[in-house]
Amino acid sequence: MGINTTKAWADLQDAREQGHIPAALAGLANVNLRRLGDVDAKTIEGLREQMEAVYKARNLTRLAVSGIKLEDEKLLEIATLGFEDVEPLQMEDDDIKTLASALFEGQNPQRGKTIMIAGARQNIQIIEEVARICTEKGVNFVLDITDYETEMVLVNNADEAGIDRLVAERLSLYEPIRTRLEARSLPGPSIAFNPTNNDRLKKGCAPLQSRLASKAEDGMQFCLTVVPTEHDAEIDGMEMKPYMTLFVESCHQPWSEIRAAQQKLIERFNAGKKVHITNDDGTDLTFDIEGFSFINEAGEYNVPGAEFFSAPRRESVNGTLVAKGIFKYDDSPVIKDITLVFKDGKVVEFDAAEGKEALEQIITRDDGNGEGARYLGELAFGGNPHLRRHFLNPLLVEKVGGSFHIALGKAYNEEGTNNGNTSKSGVHWDITTLLRGKGGKVWLDDNLIQDERGWLDEAGQPDPDCAVLDEGWGVLPEERRPDWFREKYPDGYQDY
């Protein structure tokens, strides 16, 4: 049990036999094939060395199938890139192990199964620890490790046929996979993709996105984390070390209590018909949720959790969303202070204080092909009490306690959450709007269910069963609170 090299070996061998390997890389192809054989023969014992052999082989395959024309020196630089120059994460070893364990336990893959371990090359410490857990638990794994500089070179220099071959390679890699564990990060500011090529790549890979969380036979369950970067910290006005500490602490929450509180709210929302949300920034939106079911997420899909999510009826959304702060979708440029106007479910007007062109590219990506990116595929409420402000990091910001988010694009294909919206280009973009500290209010069937006091019971008073979503460890007996919380927040959170 452990790393599976079969696909990497077969693809590289096929590229060699088809004559796609550039002459400057022919010798490396032979070396990589032998290294993969050594991994199978267990003569390469170090887990990271095994992973590096697979990573290099796939990089070489992707260089070959892309058909890009580069100087030999640049080709060799990409083909020989490994993990030795990766800077250590600003995380303690124990925190890396805890994070990796949370990713594994989110989906808890079973012995004998083959899963995908994916992520950014810069997060190799986390990826390696997930791989180590898989090996110990008897779970086989395939690797999908991304170096953003390499990805940029491939996408920007390939022609249409090359992009299509890159799409085919990726879809083939994932075809047998039913579970993915991923340690992603946002690309840095130096990463800029050719919009036309990148759009073709995204649209080609849309079938992969449609499999996420689907209960269909080819559905793929997942657990994802998005590890903060120096650029994230800079954008959010924080030093890197405290930013990473906040990230780690947000992963260490009273999950059983959070899950129970969210479940209570889910029961009320599932019985409801209409949702109305406002805040002082100008958000005023209405949704029809009759017949839909909310799902409880407290670490099953994301690390950190928590949220509960569903989807509104596709044509029911009306009003204005004002989302203050800096946002980034996938590898797009930053977008600041978003305004969206909905009529009968569709985005009919949009604006941004910065990055409006990037916003337009996302919203119009499906125009002429279903317009799925103009409609919503998700409505959700954040429930992580330790996250209490806006963040660039998309996974952190959507979990902020006292927030809600909508997702432009495709709905999840889970029972009760699929409103029929699809995105031919694979768009699913979560946009978070803060309610706490912004005079936010949520009505369920004309009954106020959330305001600045937190979540409210049927009588319109703060619900003690849901207080954990605002106060976190502070509602638990002191002996249950972790040391870091007792030291930093002896009187609980005091920001609101």
Short mmCIF file of C-alpha atoms in Angstrom, two decimals:
data_model
loop_
_atom_site.label_atom_id
_atom_site.label_comp_id
_atom_site.label_asym_id
_atom_site.label_seq_id
_atom_site.Cartn_x
_atom_site.Cartn_y
_atom_site.Cartn_z
CA MET A 1 0.00 0.00 0.00
CA GLY A 2 1.13 3.57 -0.61
CA ILE A 3 2.14 5.59 -3.64
CA ASN A 4 0.79 4.39 -6.99
CA THR A 5 3.18 4.97 -9.90
CA THR A 6 1.28 3.06 -12.58
CA LYS A 7 -0.35 6.08 -14.22
CA ALA A 8 2.80 8.22 -14.10
CA TRP A 9 4.87 5.43 -15.69
CA ALA A 10 2.29 4.61 -18.40
CA ASP A 11 1.80 8.25 -19.42
CA LEU A 12 5.51 9.00 -19.62
CA GLN A 13 6.21 5.79 -21.52
CA ASP A 14 3.39 6.62 -23.96
CA ALA A 15 4.75 10.13 -24.51
CA ARG A 16 8.16 8.65 -25.25
CA GLU A 17 6.80 6.04 -27.66
CA GLN A 18 4.73 8.68 -29.46
CA GLY A 19 7.84 10.79 -29.97
CA HIS A 20 6.48 13.74 -27.96
CA ILE A 21 9.48 14.03 -25.62
CA PRO A 22 11.70 16.99 -26.68
CA ALA A 23 15.17 15.83 -27.72
CA ALA A 24 16.75 17.79 -24.85
CA LEU A 25 14.69 15.75 -22.37
CA ALA A 26 15.01 12.27 -23.86
CA GLY A 27 17.70 11.21 -21.42
CA LEU A 28 15.68 12.50 -18.47
CA ALA A 29 12.67 10.50 -19.63
CA ASN A 30 14.69 7.29 -19.38
CA VAL A 31 16.01 8.30 -15.97
CA ASN A 32 12.51 9.08 -14.70
CA LEU A 33 11.13 5.77 -15.94
CA ARG A 34 13.90 3.92 -14.12
CA ARG A 35 13.23 5.95 -10.96
CA LEU A 36 9.55 5.00 -11.06
CA GLY A 37 10.62 1.37 -11.37
CA ASP A 38 12.84 1.84 -8.32
CA VAL A 39 9.87 3.22 -6.37
CA ASP A 40 7.82 0.14 -7.22
CA ALA A 41 10.72 -2.11 -6.29
CA LYS A 42 11.01 -0.30 -2.92
CA THR A 43 14.67 0.53 -3.57
CA ILE A 44 13.76 4.20 -3.03
CA GLU A 45 12.68 4.12 0.59
CA GLY A 46 12.16 7.79 1.49
CA LEU A 47 8.54 8.84 1.02
CA ARG A 48 9.44 12.31 -0.20
CA GLU A 49 11.93 10.85 -2.70
CA GLN A 50 9.20 8.52 -3.98
CA MET A 51 6.80 11.42 -4.34
CA GLU A 52 9.42 13.53 -6.09
CA ALA A 53 10.02 10.76 -8.64
CA VAL A 54 6.31 10.73 -9.53
CA TYR A 55 6.13 14.53 -9.57
CA LYS A 56 9.08 14.84 -11.97
CA ALA A 57 7.72 12.13 -14.25
CA ARG A 58 4.35 13.86 -14.53
CA ASN A 59 5.99 17.25 -15.15
CA LEU A 60 7.92 15.70 -18.01
CA THR A 61 4.79 14.12 -19.42
CA ARG A 62 2.91 17.42 -19.28
CA LEU A 63 5.80 19.22 -20.96
CA ALA A 64 5.66 16.63 -23.73
CA VAL A 65 1.90 16.65 -24.31
CA SER A 66 1.68 20.46 -24.16
CA GLY A 67 3.92 20.69 -27.22
CA ILE A 68 5.38 23.99 -26.05
CA LYS A 69 8.54 25.31 -27.68
CA LEU A 70 11.09 26.64 -25.20
CA GLU A 71 14.83 26.98 -24.96
CA ASP A 72 16.47 23.74 -23.85
CA GLU A 73 17.67 25.39 -20.64
CA LYS A 74 14.09 26.30 -19.63
CA LEU A 75 12.80 22.83 -20.49
CA LEU A 76 15.49 21.27 -18.30
CA GLU A 77 14.72 23.68 -15.47
CA ILE A 78 11.07 22.60 -15.42
CA ALA A 79 11.79 18.89 -15.96
CA THR A 80 14.29 18.71 -13.08
CA LEU A 81 12.25 20.75 -10.58
CA GLY A 82 11.78 18.83 -7.36
CA PHE A 83 11.06 19.61 -3.74
CA GLU A 84 14.53 20.39 -2.39
CA ASP A 85 14.18 24.19 -2.77
CA VAL A 86 10.75 24.49 -1.12
CA GLU A 87 10.81 26.87 1.84
CA PRO A 88 9.58 25.34 5.12
CA LEU A 89 6.10 26.41 6.14
CA GLN A 90 5.84 28.76 9.09
CA MET A 91 4.05 26.06 11.07
CA GLU A 92 5.16 23.83 13.91
CA ASP A 93 5.66 20.17 13.03
CA ASP A 94 2.82 19.17 15.35
CA ASP A 95 0.49 21.63 13.60
CA ILE A 96 1.41 20.17 10.21
CA LYS A 97 0.60 16.69 11.50
CA THR A 98 -2.69 17.89 13.01
CA LEU A 99 -3.70 19.59 9.77
CA ALA A 100 -2.82 16.51 7.70
CA SER A 101 -4.80 14.29 10.09
CA ALA A 102 -7.81 16.60 9.79
CA LEU A 103 -7.65 16.39 5.99
CA PHE A 104 -7.49 12.59 6.11
CA GLU A 105 -10.25 12.26 8.71
CA GLY A 106 -12.53 14.63 6.80
CA GLN A 107 -13.25 11.86 4.26
CA ASN A 108 -11.64 8.94 6.12
CA PRO A 109 -10.70 6.87 3.03
CA GLN A 110 -10.79 3.14 3.61
CA ARG A 111 -7.94 0.62 3.45
CA GLY A 112 -7.29 -0.65 -0.06
CA LYS A 113 -8.86 2.35 -1.80
CA THR A 114 -6.88 4.63 -4.14
CA ILE A 115 -7.30 8.36 -3.60
CA MET A 116 -5.81 11.57 -4.95
CA ILE A 117 -3.50 13.68 -2.81
CA ALA A 118 -3.27 17.11 -4.39
CA GLY A 119 -1.95 20.54 -3.61
CA ALA A 120 0.59 23.26 -4.20
CA ARG A 121 4.27 22.30 -4.32
CA GLN A 122 4.96 24.88 -1.61
CA ASN A 123 2.81 22.78 0.75
CA ILE A 124 4.83 19.61 0.28
CA GLN A 125 5.26 19.19 4.06
CA ILE A 126 1.49 18.84 4.48
CA ILE A 127 1.12 16.71 1.36
CA GLU A 128 3.89 14.39 2.54
CA GLU A 129 2.27 14.00 5.96
CA VAL A 130 -1.07 13.12 4.36
CA ALA A 131 0.79 10.55 2.23
CA ARG A 132 2.42 9.14 5.34
CA ILE A 133 -0.95 8.70 7.02
CA CYS A 134 -2.31 6.98 3.90
CA THR A 135 0.64 4.60 3.86
CA GLU A 136 0.12 3.75 7.53
CA LYS A 137 -3.62 3.24 7.01
CA GLY A 138 -3.22 1.04 3.92
CA VAL A 139 -4.65 3.61 1.51
CA ASN A 140 -3.15 3.89 -1.98
CA PHE A 141 -2.67 7.33 -3.49
CA VAL A 142 -1.93 9.15 -6.73
CA LEU A 143 -0.36 12.62 -6.78
CA ASP A 144 -1.44 15.90 -8.37
CA ILE A 145 1.08 18.50 -7.19
CA THR A 146 1.04 21.94 -8.82
CA ASP A 147 3.89 24.40 -9.17
CA TYR A 148 2.28 27.66 -10.24
CA GLU A 149 5.33 28.90 -12.16
CA THR A 150 5.38 25.68 -14.16
CA GLU A 151 1.65 25.83 -14.72
CA MET A 152 1.95 29.39 -16.01
CA VAL A 153 4.67 28.41 -18.49
CA LEU A 154 2.63 25.46 -19.79
CA VAL A 155 -0.64 27.35 -20.15
CA ASN A 156 0.82 30.54 -21.60
CA ASN A 157 2.98 28.82 -24.22
CA ALA A 158 0.71 26.03 -25.44
CA ASP A 159 -1.45 26.33 -28.54
CA GLU A 160 -5.10 25.21 -28.57
CA ALA A 161 -4.18 21.60 -29.33
CA GLY A 162 -1.63 21.65 -26.51
CA ILE A 163 -4.20 22.99 -24.05
CA ASP A 164 -6.62 20.28 -25.10
CA ARG A 165 -3.96 17.61 -24.51
CA LEU A 166 -3.25 19.05 -21.05
CA VAL A 167 -6.98 18.83 -20.33
CA ALA A 168 -7.09 15.22 -21.51
CA GLU A 169 -4.09 14.30 -19.33
CA ARG A 170 -5.74 15.79 -16.25
CA LEU A 171 -9.14 14.23 -16.85
CA SER A 172 -7.48 10.86 -17.44
CA LEU A 173 -5.50 11.17 -14.20
CA TYR A 174 -8.69 11.76 -12.21
CA GLU A 175 -10.98 9.34 -14.06
CA PRO A 176 -10.73 6.49 -11.50
CA ILE A 177 -10.49 8.77 -8.44
CA ARG A 178 -13.41 9.04 -6.01
CA THR A 179 -11.73 10.92 -3.13
CA ARG A 180 -9.35 13.89 -3.17
CA LEU A 181 -7.45 15.37 -0.23
CA GLU A 182 -5.93 18.74 -1.11
CA ALA A 183 -3.58 21.31 0.45
CA ARG A 184 -3.99 24.26 -1.91
CA SER A 185 -2.70 27.85 -1.74
CA LEU A 186 -3.50 30.92 -3.81
CA PRO A 187 -1.05 31.76 -6.60
CA GLY A 188 1.22 34.74 -5.86
CA PRO A 189 1.11 38.12 -7.62
CA SER A 190 3.76 37.09 -10.15
CA ILE A 191 1.48 34.44 -11.63
CA ALA A 192 -0.43 35.75 -14.66
CA PHE A 193 -2.12 33.36 -17.06
CA ASN A 194 -3.00 34.03 -20.67
CA PRO A 195 -6.78 34.61 -20.33
CA THR A 196 -7.75 32.87 -23.58
CA ASN A 197 -5.65 29.77 -22.92
CA ASN A 198 -6.63 29.62 -19.26
CA ASP A 199 -10.31 29.93 -20.12
CA ARG A 200 -9.97 27.03 -22.58
CA LEU A 201 -8.24 24.96 -19.90
CA LYS A 202 -10.92 25.71 -17.28
CA LYS A 203 -13.76 24.90 -19.65
CA GLY A 204 -12.07 21.66 -20.67
CA CYS A 205 -11.67 20.61 -17.03
CA ALA A 206 -15.26 21.57 -16.10
CA PRO A 207 -16.39 17.89 -16.07
CA LEU A 208 -13.93 17.29 -13.23
CA GLN A 209 -15.44 20.17 -11.21
CA SER A 210 -18.93 18.80 -11.78
CA ARG A 211 -17.94 15.55 -10.07
CA LEU A 212 -17.08 17.25 -6.76
CA ALA A 213 -19.40 16.21 -3.91
CA SER A 214 -21.62 14.38 -6.38
CA LYS A 215 -23.37 11.21 -5.28
CA ALA A 216 -23.30 9.91 -8.86
CA GLU A 217 -21.25 6.82 -9.68
CA ASP A 218 -18.31 8.95 -10.81
CA GLY A 219 -18.71 11.51 -8.02
CA MET A 220 -15.63 12.64 -6.13
CA GLN A 221 -15.71 13.48 -2.44
CA PHE A 222 -13.08 15.86 -1.13
CA CYS A 223 -11.49 17.57 1.81
CA LEU A 224 -9.66 20.81 1.13
CA THR A 225 -7.48 23.29 2.95
CA VAL A 226 -6.10 26.55 1.54
CA VAL A 227 -2.84 27.31 3.33
CA PRO A 228 -2.10 31.04 3.83
CA THR A 229 0.82 32.61 1.99
CA GLU A 230 3.00 35.67 2.53
CA HIS A 231 0.95 37.45 -0.14
CA ASP A 232 -2.29 36.61 1.68
CA ALA A 233 -0.86 38.06 4.88
CA GLU A 234 0.31 41.20 3.11
CA ILE A 235 -3.08 41.79 1.49
CA ASP A 236 -4.86 41.23 4.81
CA GLY A 237 -2.48 43.52 6.72
CA MET A 238 -1.00 40.87 9.01
CA GLU A 239 2.44 39.49 9.72
CA MET A 240 2.90 35.98 8.41
CA LYS A 241 3.54 34.24 11.73
CA PRO A 242 0.37 35.49 13.49
CA TYR A 243 -1.60 34.88 10.31
CA MET A 244 -0.52 31.24 10.26
CA THR A 245 -1.22 30.96 13.98
CA LEU A 246 -4.74 32.24 13.40
CA PHE A 247 -5.17 29.68 10.63
CA VAL A 248 -4.02 26.84 12.89
CA GLU A 249 -6.23 28.01 15.77
CA SER A 250 -9.25 28.20 13.47
CA CYS A 251 -8.69 24.49 12.79
CA HIS A 252 -8.77 23.76 16.54
CA GLN A 253 -12.37 24.47 17.51
CA PRO A 254 -15.11 22.66 19.52
CA TRP A 255 -16.31 20.79 16.47
CA SER A 256 -18.94 18.57 18.09
CA GLU A 257 -20.65 21.60 19.66
CA ILE A 258 -20.40 23.58 16.40
CA ARG A 259 -21.86 20.68 14.46
CA ALA A 260 -24.78 20.39 16.91
CA ALA A 261 -25.50 24.13 16.78
CA GLN A 262 -25.44 24.17 13.00
CA GLN A 263 -27.71 21.14 12.89
CA LYS A 264 -30.31 22.95 14.99
CA LEU A 265 -30.25 25.86 12.55
CA ILE A 266 -30.42 23.48 9.60
CA GLU A 267 -33.64 21.98 10.93
CA ARG A 268 -35.19 25.45 11.01
CA PHE A 269 -33.92 26.43 7.56
CA ASN A 270 -35.01 23.13 6.03
CA ALA A 271 -38.56 23.85 7.22
CA GLY A 272 -38.45 27.39 5.83
CA LYS A 273 -39.45 28.89 2.50
CA LYS A 274 -37.95 32.37 2.20
CA VAL A 275 -34.68 33.97 3.32
CA HIS A 276 -34.10 37.72 3.44
CA ILE A 277 -30.62 39.11 4.24
CA THR A 278 -29.55 42.73 4.77
CA ASN A 279 -26.57 44.62 6.15
CA ASP A 280 -25.46 48.24 6.51
CA ASP A 281 -23.15 48.03 3.47
CA GLY A 282 -26.19 47.86 1.20
CA THR A 283 -26.85 44.14 0.88
CA ASP A 284 -30.56 43.41 0.51
CA LEU A 285 -31.28 39.98 -0.98
CA THR A 286 -34.19 37.55 -0.99
CA PHE A 287 -34.06 33.82 -1.75
CA ASP A 288 -36.58 31.01 -2.11
CA ILE A 289 -35.31 27.87 -0.34
CA GLU A 290 -38.52 25.83 -0.16
CA GLY A 291 -37.81 22.17 -0.86
CA PHE A 292 -34.04 22.50 -0.46
CA SER A 293 -31.94 20.94 2.31
CA PHE A 294 -28.92 22.41 4.06
CA ILE A 295 -25.78 20.36 4.70
CA ASN A 296 -23.74 20.51 7.89
CA GLU A 297 -20.01 21.04 7.28
CA ALA A 298 -17.68 20.96 10.28
CA GLY A 299 -14.44 19.61 8.84
CA GLU A 300 -15.79 16.98 6.45
CA TYR A 301 -15.12 19.01 3.30
CA ASN A 302 -12.91 21.85 4.48
CA VAL A 303 -10.17 22.44 7.03
CA PRO A 304 -10.98 24.60 8.83
CA GLY A 305 -14.79 24.28 8.93
CA ALA A 306 -17.51 25.40 9.51
CA GLU A 307 -20.61 26.31 7.53
CA PHE A 308 -24.02 25.01 6.59
CA PHE A 309 -24.92 25.26 2.94
CA SER A 310 -27.56 24.58 0.33
CA ALA A 311 -28.80 26.44 -2.74
CA PRO A 312 -31.69 28.80 -3.47
CA ARG A 313 -34.21 28.17 -6.20
CA ARG A 314 -32.33 29.25 -9.31
CA GLU A 315 -34.67 32.01 -10.54
CA SER A 316 -35.71 33.22 -7.06
CA VAL A 317 -32.82 35.49 -6.12
CA ASN A 318 -33.57 39.21 -6.19
CA GLY A 319 -31.88 42.30 -4.85
CA THR A 320 -28.37 43.59 -4.27
CA LEU A 321 -25.25 41.98 -2.82
CA VAL A 322 -22.53 44.31 -1.53
CA ALA A 323 -19.41 42.35 -0.56
CA LYS A 324 -16.74 44.58 0.94
CA GLY A 325 -13.09 43.56 0.94
CA ILE A 326 -10.55 42.00 -1.40
CA PHE A 327 -11.44 38.80 -3.26
CA LYS A 328 -9.65 36.43 -5.60
CA TYR A 329 -11.20 33.64 -7.64
CA ASP A 330 -8.76 30.86 -8.38
CA ASP A 331 -5.92 32.48 -10.36
CA SER A 332 -7.72 35.76 -11.17
CA PRO A 333 -6.33 39.20 -10.28
CA VAL A 334 -7.63 40.67 -7.02
CA ILE A 335 -11.13 42.13 -7.04
CA LYS A 336 -12.17 44.69 -4.44
CA ASP A 337 -15.60 45.68 -3.08
CA ILE A 338 -18.03 43.72 -5.25
CA THR A 339 -21.59 44.77 -6.03
CA LEU A 340 -23.98 42.36 -7.78
CA VAL A 341 -27.58 43.08 -8.71
CA PHE A 342 -29.87 40.07 -9.20
CA LYS A 343 -33.18 39.91 -11.00
CA ASP A 344 -35.06 36.62 -11.10
CA GLY A 345 -31.87 34.79 -10.18
CA LYS A 346 -29.59 36.35 -12.78
CA VAL A 347 -26.77 38.86 -12.28
CA VAL A 348 -27.94 41.78 -14.41
CA GLU A 349 -25.53 44.42 -13.10
CA PHE A 350 -22.11 44.21 -11.50
CA ASP A 351 -19.38 46.53 -10.31
CA ALA A 352 -16.15 46.52 -8.34
CA ALA A 353 -13.96 49.26 -6.89
CA GLU A 354 -10.97 47.39 -8.34
CA GLY A 355 -10.69 44.49 -10.78
CA LYS A 356 -14.00 45.01 -12.58
CA GLU A 357 -12.56 43.51 -15.77
CA ALA A 358 -11.61 40.33 -13.90
CA LEU A 359 -15.08 40.25 -12.32
CA GLU A 360 -16.66 40.57 -15.75
CA GLN A 361 -14.55 37.72 -17.14
CA ILE A 362 -15.86 35.40 -14.42
CA ILE A 363 -19.52 36.45 -14.58
CA THR A 364 -19.69 36.30 -18.39
CA ARG A 365 -17.67 33.09 -18.75
CA ASP A 366 -20.79 31.06 -19.57
CA ASP A 367 -22.58 33.72 -21.63
CA GLY A 368 -23.95 32.13 -24.77
CA ASN A 369 -23.59 28.71 -23.16
CA GLY A 370 -26.21 28.56 -20.44
CA GLU A 371 -25.17 31.68 -18.47
CA GLY A 372 -24.52 29.49 -15.43
CA ALA A 373 -21.90 31.84 -13.97
CA ARG A 374 -24.57 34.57 -13.74
CA TYR A 375 -26.75 32.43 -11.45
CA LEU A 376 -26.21 31.07 -7.95
CA GLY A 377 -25.34 27.50 -7.07
CA GLU A 378 -25.01 27.95 -3.32
CA LEU A 379 -26.26 29.87 -0.29
CA ALA A 380 -24.38 29.29 2.96
CA PHE A 381 -23.72 30.67 6.43
CA GLY A 382 -20.30 30.69 8.11
CA GLY A 383 -19.92 29.15 11.55
CA ASN A 384 -16.27 29.32 12.65
CA PRO A 385 -16.26 31.51 15.78
CA HIS A 386 -12.49 32.14 15.67
CA LEU A 387 -12.66 33.82 12.25
CA ARG A 388 -14.06 37.29 12.86
CA ARG A 389 -12.98 39.54 9.95
CA HIS A 390 -12.65 39.53 6.19
CA PHE A 391 -9.78 37.55 4.60
CA LEU A 392 -8.43 37.19 1.08
CA ASN A 393 -8.03 33.45 1.67
CA PRO A 394 -11.26 32.04 0.20
CA LEU A 395 -11.54 29.14 2.60
CA LEU A 396 -11.07 31.29 5.70
CA VAL A 397 -13.42 34.08 4.67
CA GLU A 398 -16.34 31.81 3.82
CA LYS A 399 -16.14 30.25 7.30
CA VAL A 400 -16.26 33.54 9.21
CA GLY A 401 -18.83 33.32 11.99
CA GLY A 402 -21.50 35.95 11.44
CA SER A 403 -21.20 35.90 7.65
CA PHE A 404 -22.99 34.43 4.67
CA HIS A 405 -21.78 33.58 1.20
CA ILE A 406 -23.25 32.89 -2.17
CA ALA A 407 -21.54 31.01 -4.98
CA LEU A 408 -21.78 32.06 -8.58
CA GLY A 409 -21.89 29.05 -10.88
CA LYS A 410 -22.51 25.38 -10.47
CA ALA A 411 -24.46 23.83 -7.62
CA TYR A 412 -23.20 20.85 -5.70
CA ASN A 413 -24.76 17.63 -6.92
CA GLU A 414 -25.91 16.50 -3.49
CA GLU A 415 -29.50 15.61 -2.73
CA GLY A 416 -31.42 18.69 -1.63
CA THR A 417 -28.73 21.20 -2.65
CA ASN A 418 -28.81 20.94 -6.44
CA ASN A 419 -30.91 23.77 -7.86
CA GLY A 420 -30.13 22.74 -11.42
CA ASN A 421 -27.59 25.48 -12.06
CA THR A 422 -24.59 24.33 -14.04
CA SER A 423 -21.52 26.13 -15.31
CA LYS A 424 -20.12 24.93 -18.61
CA SER A 425 -16.80 26.50 -17.64
CA GLY A 426 -16.78 24.97 -14.15
CA VAL A 427 -17.24 28.23 -12.22
CA HIS A 428 -18.06 27.89 -8.51
CA TRP A 429 -17.01 31.10 -6.79
CA ASP A 430 -17.87 31.75 -3.15
CA ILE A 431 -18.33 35.46 -2.35
CA THR A 432 -18.61 36.23 1.37
CA THR A 433 -20.43 39.15 2.95
CA LEU A 434 -20.02 40.00 6.63
CA LEU A 435 -23.09 40.41 8.80
CA ARG A 436 -21.64 40.65 12.32
CA GLY A 437 -20.32 44.15 12.91
CA LYS A 438 -22.20 45.36 9.82
CA GLY A 439 -25.72 45.58 11.22
CA GLY A 440 -26.53 42.34 9.45
CA LYS A 441 -29.93 40.73 9.74
CA VAL A 442 -31.33 37.44 8.45
CA TRP A 443 -35.04 36.70 8.28
CA LEU A 444 -36.46 33.22 7.77
CA ASP A 445 -40.08 33.41 6.62
CA ASP A 446 -40.30 36.98 8.00
CA ASN A 447 -38.97 35.90 11.41
CA LEU A 448 -35.67 37.46 12.47
CA ILE A 449 -33.23 34.57 12.99
CA GLN A 450 -29.88 36.42 13.15
CA ASP A 451 -28.74 39.94 14.05
CA GLU A 452 -25.86 41.55 15.94
CA ARG A 453 -26.78 39.50 19.00
CA GLY A 454 -26.08 36.28 17.09
CA TRP A 455 -28.44 33.46 16.13
CA LEU A 456 -31.93 33.88 17.62
CA ASP A 457 -34.52 31.39 18.81
CA GLU A 458 -38.19 31.32 17.78
CA ALA A 459 -38.94 34.02 20.35
CA GLY A 460 -36.36 36.36 18.77
CA GLN A 461 -33.88 36.02 21.66
CA PRO A 462 -30.24 34.85 21.50
CA ASP A 463 -30.28 31.05 21.28
CA PRO A 464 -27.91 29.56 23.87
CA ASP A 465 -27.70 26.35 21.85
CA CYS A 466 -26.11 28.34 19.01
CA ALA A 467 -23.90 30.64 21.09
CA VAL A 468 -20.85 28.48 20.28
CA LEU A 469 -21.00 29.79 16.70
CA ASP A 470 -20.26 33.28 18.03
CA GLU A 471 -18.27 32.61 21.20
CA GLY A 472 -16.47 29.35 20.42
CA TRP A 473 -14.52 27.83 23.28
CA GLY A 474 -15.80 30.65 25.51
CA VAL A 475 -19.16 28.93 26.07
CA LEU A 476 -17.53 25.72 27.23
CA PRO A 477 -16.36 25.02 30.79
CA GLU A 478 -12.91 26.46 31.42
CA GLU A 479 -11.34 23.06 31.90
CA ARG A 480 -12.28 22.15 28.33
CA ARG A 481 -10.77 25.25 26.77
CA PRO A 482 -7.35 24.83 25.13
CA ASP A 483 -4.39 26.64 26.66
CA TRP A 484 -4.03 29.05 23.74
CA PHE A 485 -7.63 30.19 24.13
CA ARG A 486 -7.38 30.67 27.90
CA GLU A 487 -4.19 32.70 27.48
CA LYS A 488 -5.41 34.93 24.64
CA TYR A 489 -9.08 35.26 25.55
CA PRO A 490 -9.45 34.92 29.34
CA ASP A 491 -12.78 36.76 29.10
CA GLY A 492 -13.76 35.38 25.71
CA TYR A 493 -13.94 37.30 22.46
CA GLN A 494 -14.42 41.03 23.08
CA ASP A 495 -14.53 42.45 19.56
CA TYR A 496 -18.31 42.87 19.38
#
